[in-house]
Each structure stands twice: as C-alpha cells, then as structure tokens.
Amino acid sequence: MPFPPPPHTFLGPRRRSLLVSAAGAALLVGCSTGDDSGTTGGSESAAEHARARAAADSETLLQHYDAVLAAHPTLAERLDPLRAEVVRHATAFGGSRSTPSATATASPSASATAVPATPSDALSGLAAAERGLADRRAKALLDLPGELARLLASVAAAGAAHAYLLTEGAK
C-alpha cells in the first residue's frame, strides 16, 4: 500500500499571495485624493520623517546584504541584483549611501552584523529582513501623502518579491 506524498511546507509567501498583496497595494495608493502636494494623514514634517526613516531602513538592509556578501562571496551572483535594487530604493528616499559594487570590501558596520555560518541560513535571514521591512512599509502607507505612499508601496512590493526570490529561488 503506497503512502501519500508528504505535504510541502513553504517558508515564504506563495506566488498568489504576493500578487494579491501587490494588487492590494496598488489599489490602496490608487485611492488617493488626487492632491499629491498636501498630506493625507499628517504634517509635512511627518512625511519628511517617513521619507528619512524609509531611507535609513533601506541603508540598514543594504548593510545586511553587504555583511552576507562579505561572509559568503559565492552568493554574489544571486544577491548582486537584489542589492542593486536596495541601493536604488535608498537613493529614491533620499539616502546618502550608493555603493555601486557589492563585491567591494564591506563597510565596518556591515562586518559587525552577525551573519549565519551557512549560505542557506544567511539567505533566510535576508529574506526575513526583506519581509519584515516590506510589512512595516505597507502598514505605513495610510499616513503618507499620495506620491510618497506610491513610492513606499512600490518599494514594499519589491521587498516582498525579494523575500520570495530569496526563499523560493533556491527550490
């Protein structure tokens, strides 16, 4: 009597949930009041604070990528495109860090980040960081003016896709 195959366990979001999340984010930011110059849920300084926070979060994520690449250089081919996107995200939010090459020597702050010993664990840690940041950004959308909310939604969707690629891409 043959046994049924074991159920598959997925570590990250499924493709369908990523598509639904991206579509929901697009609908959410599409429902703005049409006045992109003002704010929808706070003052101008609140929007600037949110932009600075988003830039800092992207730069912190960039340091995480740099630390993983310094510890596991064999992952460079897989991580360089994702890292380049994170650099663009930080720049879009007004961040100051724009290191073009991930294979260059990591910064001292990047080397201070604890990196798991195995490449698969390092990828899982990066995926968790991407997923957590994407979730925080999606929650922050409601309090931001239209154009900044659209940018944050786009970057949050990209972060969710990065998390998917980091977890599902190895399968």
PDB file of C-alpha atoms in Angstrom:
ATOM      1  CA  MET A   1       0.000   0.000   0.000  1.00  0.00           C
ATOM      2  CA  PRO A   2       1.709   3.214  -1.103  1.00  0.00           C
ATOM      3  CA  PHE A   3       1.822   6.130   1.273  1.00  0.00           C
ATOM      4  CA  PRO A   4       0.651   9.561   0.123  1.00  0.00           C
ATOM      5  CA  PRO A   5       3.415  12.090  -0.531  1.00  0.00           C
ATOM      6  CA  PRO A   6       4.239  14.378   2.405  1.00  0.00           C
ATOM      7  CA  PRO A   7       2.749  17.863   2.276  1.00  0.00           C
ATOM      8  CA  HIS A   8       5.083  20.608   1.100  1.00  0.00           C
ATOM      9  CA  THR A   9       5.907  23.306   3.617  1.00  0.00           C
ATOM     10  CA  PHE A  10       6.590  26.774   2.291  1.00  0.00           C
ATOM     11  CA  LEU A  11       8.780  29.162   4.241  1.00  0.00           C
ATOM     12  CA  GLY A  12       7.714  32.333   2.491  1.00  0.00           C
ATOM     13  CA  PRO A  13       4.643  33.750   0.893  1.00  0.00           C
ATOM     14  CA  ARG A  14       3.170  31.943  -2.073  1.00  0.00           C
ATOM     15  CA  ARG A  15       3.175  33.482  -5.509  1.00  0.00           C
ATOM     16  CA  ARG A  16      -0.584  34.089  -5.339  1.00  0.00           C
ATOM     17  CA  SER A  17      -0.326  35.963  -2.017  1.00  0.00           C
ATOM     18  CA  LEU A  18       2.469  38.132  -3.437  1.00  0.00           C
ATOM     19  CA  LEU A  19       0.323  39.031  -6.430  1.00  0.00           C
ATOM     20  CA  VAL A  20      -2.679  39.770  -4.219  1.00  0.00           C
ATOM     21  CA  SER A  21      -0.519  41.914  -1.910  1.00  0.00           C
ATOM     22  CA  ALA A  22       0.927  43.873  -4.824  1.00  0.00           C
ATOM     23  CA  ALA A  23      -2.533  44.372  -6.334  1.00  0.00           C
ATOM     24  CA  GLY A  24      -3.905  45.468  -2.961  1.00  0.00           C
ATOM     25  CA  ALA A  25      -1.080  47.955  -2.506  1.00  0.00           C
ATOM     26  CA  ALA A  26      -1.696  49.341  -5.989  1.00  0.00           C
ATOM     27  CA  LEU A  27      -5.398  49.752  -5.224  1.00  0.00           C
ATOM     28  CA  LEU A  28      -4.620  51.335  -1.881  1.00  0.00           C
ATOM     29  CA  VAL A  29      -2.357  54.013  -3.320  1.00  0.00           C
ATOM     30  CA  GLY A  30      -4.642  54.493  -6.293  1.00  0.00           C
ATOM     31  CA  CYS A  31      -7.351  55.711  -3.940  1.00  0.00           C
ATOM     32  CA  SER A  32      -5.662  58.971  -3.043  1.00  0.00           C
ATOM     33  CA  THR A  33      -7.498  62.287  -3.021  1.00  0.00           C
ATOM     34  CA  GLY A  34      -5.703  63.427  -6.152  1.00  0.00           C
ATOM     35  CA  ASP A  35      -3.871  66.190  -4.295  1.00  0.00           C
ATOM     36  CA  ASP A  36      -0.292  64.947  -4.140  1.00  0.00           C
ATOM     37  CA  SER A  37       1.085  68.237  -2.845  1.00  0.00           C
ATOM     38  CA  GLY A  38      -0.530  68.025   0.578  1.00  0.00           C
ATOM     39  CA  THR A  39      -0.502  65.327   3.179  1.00  0.00           C
ATOM     40  CA  THR A  40      -3.301  62.889   3.867  1.00  0.00           C
ATOM     41  CA  GLY A  41      -2.631  61.960   7.450  1.00  0.00           C
ATOM     42  CA  GLY A  42      -0.040  64.263   8.935  1.00  0.00           C
ATOM     43  CA  SER A  43       2.095  67.318   8.572  1.00  0.00           C
ATOM     44  CA  GLU A  44       4.836  67.957   6.035  1.00  0.00           C
ATOM     45  CA  SER A  45       7.420  67.157   8.702  1.00  0.00           C
ATOM     46  CA  ALA A  46       5.744  63.780   9.263  1.00  0.00           C
ATOM     47  CA  ALA A  47       6.149  62.991   5.559  1.00  0.00           C
ATOM     48  CA  GLU A  48       9.801  64.034   5.672  1.00  0.00           C
ATOM     49  CA  HIS A  49      10.299  61.920   8.773  1.00  0.00           C
ATOM     50  CA  ALA A  50       8.733  58.933   6.975  1.00  0.00           C
ATOM     51  CA  ARG A  51      10.994  59.509   3.952  1.00  0.00           C
ATOM     52  CA  ALA A  52      14.088  59.692   6.176  1.00  0.00           C
ATOM     53  CA  ARG A  53      13.011  56.559   8.024  1.00  0.00           C
ATOM     54  CA  ALA A  54      12.497  54.694   4.732  1.00  0.00           C
ATOM     55  CA  ALA A  55      15.965  55.767   3.544  1.00  0.00           C
ATOM     56  CA  ALA A  56      17.541  54.647   6.831  1.00  0.00           C
ATOM     57  CA  ASP A  57      15.705  51.314   6.663  1.00  0.00           C
ATOM     58  CA  SER A  58      16.962  50.730   3.118  1.00  0.00           C
ATOM     59  CA  GLU A  59      20.506  51.596   4.167  1.00  0.00           C
ATOM     60  CA  THR A  60      20.287  49.175   7.098  1.00  0.00           C
ATOM     61  CA  LEU A  61      19.061  46.469   4.727  1.00  0.00           C
ATOM     62  CA  LEU A  62      21.940  47.321   2.408  1.00  0.00           C
ATOM     63  CA  GLN A  63      24.362  46.755   5.301  1.00  0.00           C
ATOM     64  CA  HIS A  64      22.760  43.356   5.843  1.00  0.00           C
ATOM     65  CA  TYR A  65      23.329  42.462   2.179  1.00  0.00           C
ATOM     66  CA  ASP A  66      26.936  43.665   2.432  1.00  0.00           C
ATOM     67  CA  ALA A  67      27.560  41.561   5.540  1.00  0.00           C
ATOM     68  CA  VAL A  68      26.146  38.433   3.890  1.00  0.00           C
ATOM     69  CA  LEU A  69      28.191  39.050   0.750  1.00  0.00           C
ATOM     70  CA  ALA A  70      31.354  39.565   2.802  1.00  0.00           C
ATOM     71  CA  ALA A  71      30.761  36.297   4.672  1.00  0.00           C
ATOM     72  CA  HIS A  72      29.528  34.313   1.650  1.00  0.00           C
ATOM     73  CA  PRO A  73      31.071  35.684  -1.565  1.00  0.00           C
ATOM     74  CA  THR A  74      29.728  32.698  -3.512  1.00  0.00           C
ATOM     75  CA  LEU A  75      26.254  34.272  -3.211  1.00  0.00           C
ATOM     76  CA  ALA A  76      27.311  37.389  -5.130  1.00  0.00           C
ATOM     77  CA  GLU A  77      25.780  36.348  -8.455  1.00  0.00           C
ATOM     78  CA  ARG A  78      22.432  35.754  -6.780  1.00  0.00           C
ATOM     79  CA  LEU A  79      22.442  38.744  -4.416  1.00  0.00           C
ATOM     80  CA  ASP A  80      24.026  41.499  -6.529  1.00  0.00           C
ATOM     81  CA  PRO A  81      20.821  42.292  -8.499  1.00  0.00           C
ATOM     82  CA  LEU A  82      18.716  42.416  -5.323  1.00  0.00           C
ATOM     83  CA  ARG A  83      21.325  44.526  -3.568  1.00  0.00           C
ATOM     84  CA  ALA A  84      21.378  46.942  -6.507  1.00  0.00           C
ATOM     85  CA  GLU A  85      17.615  47.373  -6.114  1.00  0.00           C
ATOM     86  CA  VAL A  86      18.049  48.151  -2.411  1.00  0.00           C
ATOM     87  CA  VAL A  87      20.620  50.809  -3.352  1.00  0.00           C
ATOM     88  CA  ARG A  88      18.078  52.349  -5.737  1.00  0.00           C
ATOM     89  CA  HIS A  89      15.420  52.275  -3.018  1.00  0.00           C
ATOM     90  CA  ALA A  90      17.681  54.090  -0.561  1.00  0.00           C
ATOM     91  CA  THR A  91      18.509  56.676  -3.229  1.00  0.00           C
ATOM     92  CA  ALA A  92      14.827  57.145  -4.120  1.00  0.00           C
ATOM     93  CA  PHE A  93      14.081  58.006  -0.499  1.00  0.00           C
ATOM     94  CA  GLY A  94      16.979  60.452  -0.375  1.00  0.00           C
ATOM     95  CA  GLY A  95      19.517  58.164   1.263  1.00  0.00           C
ATOM     96  CA  SER A  96      23.177  59.049   1.037  1.00  0.00           C
ATOM     97  CA  ARG A  97      24.610  55.578   0.551  1.00  0.00           C
ATOM     98  CA  SER A  98      25.007  54.397  -3.020  1.00  0.00           C
ATOM     99  CA  THR A  99      27.841  51.876  -3.104  1.00  0.00           C
ATOM    100  CA  PRO A 100      27.755  50.548  -6.680  1.00  0.00           C
ATOM    101  CA  SER A 101      29.548  47.239  -6.197  1.00  0.00           C
ATOM    102  CA  ALA A 102      28.534  44.574  -3.731  1.00  0.00           C
ATOM    103  CA  THR A 103      31.737  42.651  -4.269  1.00  0.00           C
ATOM    104  CA  ALA A 104      33.800  45.549  -2.946  1.00  0.00           C
ATOM    105  CA  THR A 105      35.071  45.407   0.608  1.00  0.00           C
ATOM    106  CA  ALA A 106      32.213  45.642   3.069  1.00  0.00           C
ATOM    107  CA  SER A 107      31.996  48.636   5.356  1.00  0.00           C
ATOM    108  CA  PRO A 108      32.973  48.256   9.034  1.00  0.00           C
ATOM    109  CA  SER A 109      29.318  48.485  10.084  1.00  0.00           C
ATOM    110  CA  ALA A 110      28.402  45.711   7.640  1.00  0.00           C
ATOM    111  CA  SER A 111      31.083  43.405   9.015  1.00  0.00           C
ATOM    112  CA  ALA A 112      29.753  43.990  12.538  1.00  0.00           C
ATOM    113  CA  THR A 113      26.403  42.427  11.548  1.00  0.00           C
ATOM    114  CA  ALA A 114      26.156  38.793  12.642  1.00  0.00           C
ATOM    115  CA  VAL A 115      25.829  36.516   9.621  1.00  0.00           C
ATOM    116  CA  PRO A 116      24.832  32.841   9.843  1.00  0.00           C
ATOM    117  CA  ALA A 117      27.558  30.349   9.006  1.00  0.00           C
ATOM    118  CA  THR A 118      25.741  28.645   6.137  1.00  0.00           C
ATOM    119  CA  PRO A 119      24.677  30.361   2.920  1.00  0.00           C
ATOM    120  CA  SER A 120      21.128  28.974   3.171  1.00  0.00           C
ATOM    121  CA  ASP A 121      20.713  30.386   6.684  1.00  0.00           C
ATOM    122  CA  ALA A 122      22.149  33.716   5.515  1.00  0.00           C
ATOM    123  CA  LEU A 123      19.613  33.806   2.671  1.00  0.00           C
ATOM    124  CA  SER A 124      16.811  33.000   5.114  1.00  0.00           C
ATOM    125  CA  GLY A 125      17.929  35.863   7.341  1.00  0.00           C
ATOM    126  CA  LEU A 126      17.951  38.269   4.401  1.00  0.00           C
ATOM    127  CA  ALA A 127      14.503  37.058   3.345  1.00  0.00           C
ATOM    128  CA  ALA A 128      13.167  37.648   6.852  1.00  0.00           C
ATOM    129  CA  ALA A 129      14.664  41.158   6.886  1.00  0.00           C
ATOM    130  CA  GLU A 130      13.133  41.949   3.481  1.00  0.00           C
ATOM    131  CA  ARG A 131       9.744  40.543   4.506  1.00  0.00           C
ATOM    132  CA  GLY A 132       9.681  42.415   7.818  1.00  0.00           C
ATOM    133  CA  LEU A 133      10.609  45.706   6.187  1.00  0.00           C
ATOM    134  CA  ALA A 134       8.025  45.222   3.422  1.00  0.00           C
ATOM    135  CA  ASP A 135       5.340  44.602   6.055  1.00  0.00           C
ATOM    136  CA  ARG A 136       6.288  47.721   8.051  1.00  0.00           C
ATOM    137  CA  ARG A 137       6.274  49.820   4.880  1.00  0.00           C
ATOM    138  CA  ALA A 138       2.865  48.513   3.818  1.00  0.00           C
ATOM    139  CA  LYS A 139       1.419  49.471   7.213  1.00  0.00           C
ATOM    140  CA  ALA A 140       2.914  52.970   6.996  1.00  0.00           C
ATOM    141  CA  LEU A 141       1.137  53.754   3.694  1.00  0.00           C
ATOM    142  CA  LEU A 142      -2.084  55.039   5.228  1.00  0.00           C
ATOM    143  CA  ASP A 143      -0.444  58.004   6.914  1.00  0.00           C
ATOM    144  CA  LEU A 144       1.503  59.335   3.924  1.00  0.00           C
ATOM    145  CA  PRO A 145       0.746  61.756   1.096  1.00  0.00           C
ATOM    146  CA  GLY A 146      -0.034  60.313  -2.338  1.00  0.00           C
ATOM    147  CA  GLU A 147       3.323  60.361  -4.136  1.00  0.00           C
ATOM    148  CA  LEU A 148       5.315  59.186  -1.116  1.00  0.00           C
ATOM    149  CA  ALA A 149       2.710  56.481  -0.445  1.00  0.00           C
ATOM    150  CA  ARG A 150       3.018  55.267  -4.034  1.00  0.00           C
ATOM    151  CA  LEU A 151       6.806  55.115  -3.750  1.00  0.00           C
ATOM    152  CA  LEU A 152       6.608  53.282  -0.437  1.00  0.00           C
ATOM    153  CA  ALA A 153       4.052  50.824  -1.866  1.00  0.00           C
ATOM    154  CA  SER A 154       6.281  50.119  -4.842  1.00  0.00           C
ATOM    155  CA  VAL A 155       9.320  49.530  -2.650  1.00  0.00           C
ATOM    156  CA  ALA A 156       7.291  47.372  -0.243  1.00  0.00           C
ATOM    157  CA  ALA A 157       6.120  45.225  -3.155  1.00  0.00           C
ATOM    158  CA  ALA A 158       9.714  44.920  -4.384  1.00  0.00           C
ATOM    159  CA  GLY A 159      10.796  43.873  -0.885  1.00  0.00           C
ATOM    160  CA  ALA A 160       8.119  41.171  -0.795  1.00  0.00           C
ATOM    161  CA  ALA A 161       9.324  39.945  -4.174  1.00  0.00           C
ATOM    162  CA  HIS A 162      12.919  39.917  -2.910  1.00  0.00           C
ATOM    163  CA  ALA A 163      11.852  37.809   0.081  1.00  0.00           C
ATOM    164  CA  TYR A 164      10.136  35.390  -2.288  1.00  0.00           C
ATOM    165  CA  LEU A 165      13.181  35.169  -4.544  1.00  0.00           C
ATOM    166  CA  LEU A 166      15.487  34.610  -1.578  1.00  0.00           C
ATOM    167  CA  THR A 167      13.388  31.752  -0.184  1.00  0.00           C
ATOM    168  CA  GLU A 168      11.766  30.172  -3.222  1.00  0.00           C
ATOM    169  CA  GLY A 169      14.545  30.785  -5.737  1.00  0.00           C
ATOM    170  CA  ALA A 170      16.684  28.015  -4.243  1.00  0.00           C
ATOM    171  CA  LYS A 171      13.968  25.383  -4.679  1.00  0.00           C
TER     172      LYS A 171
END
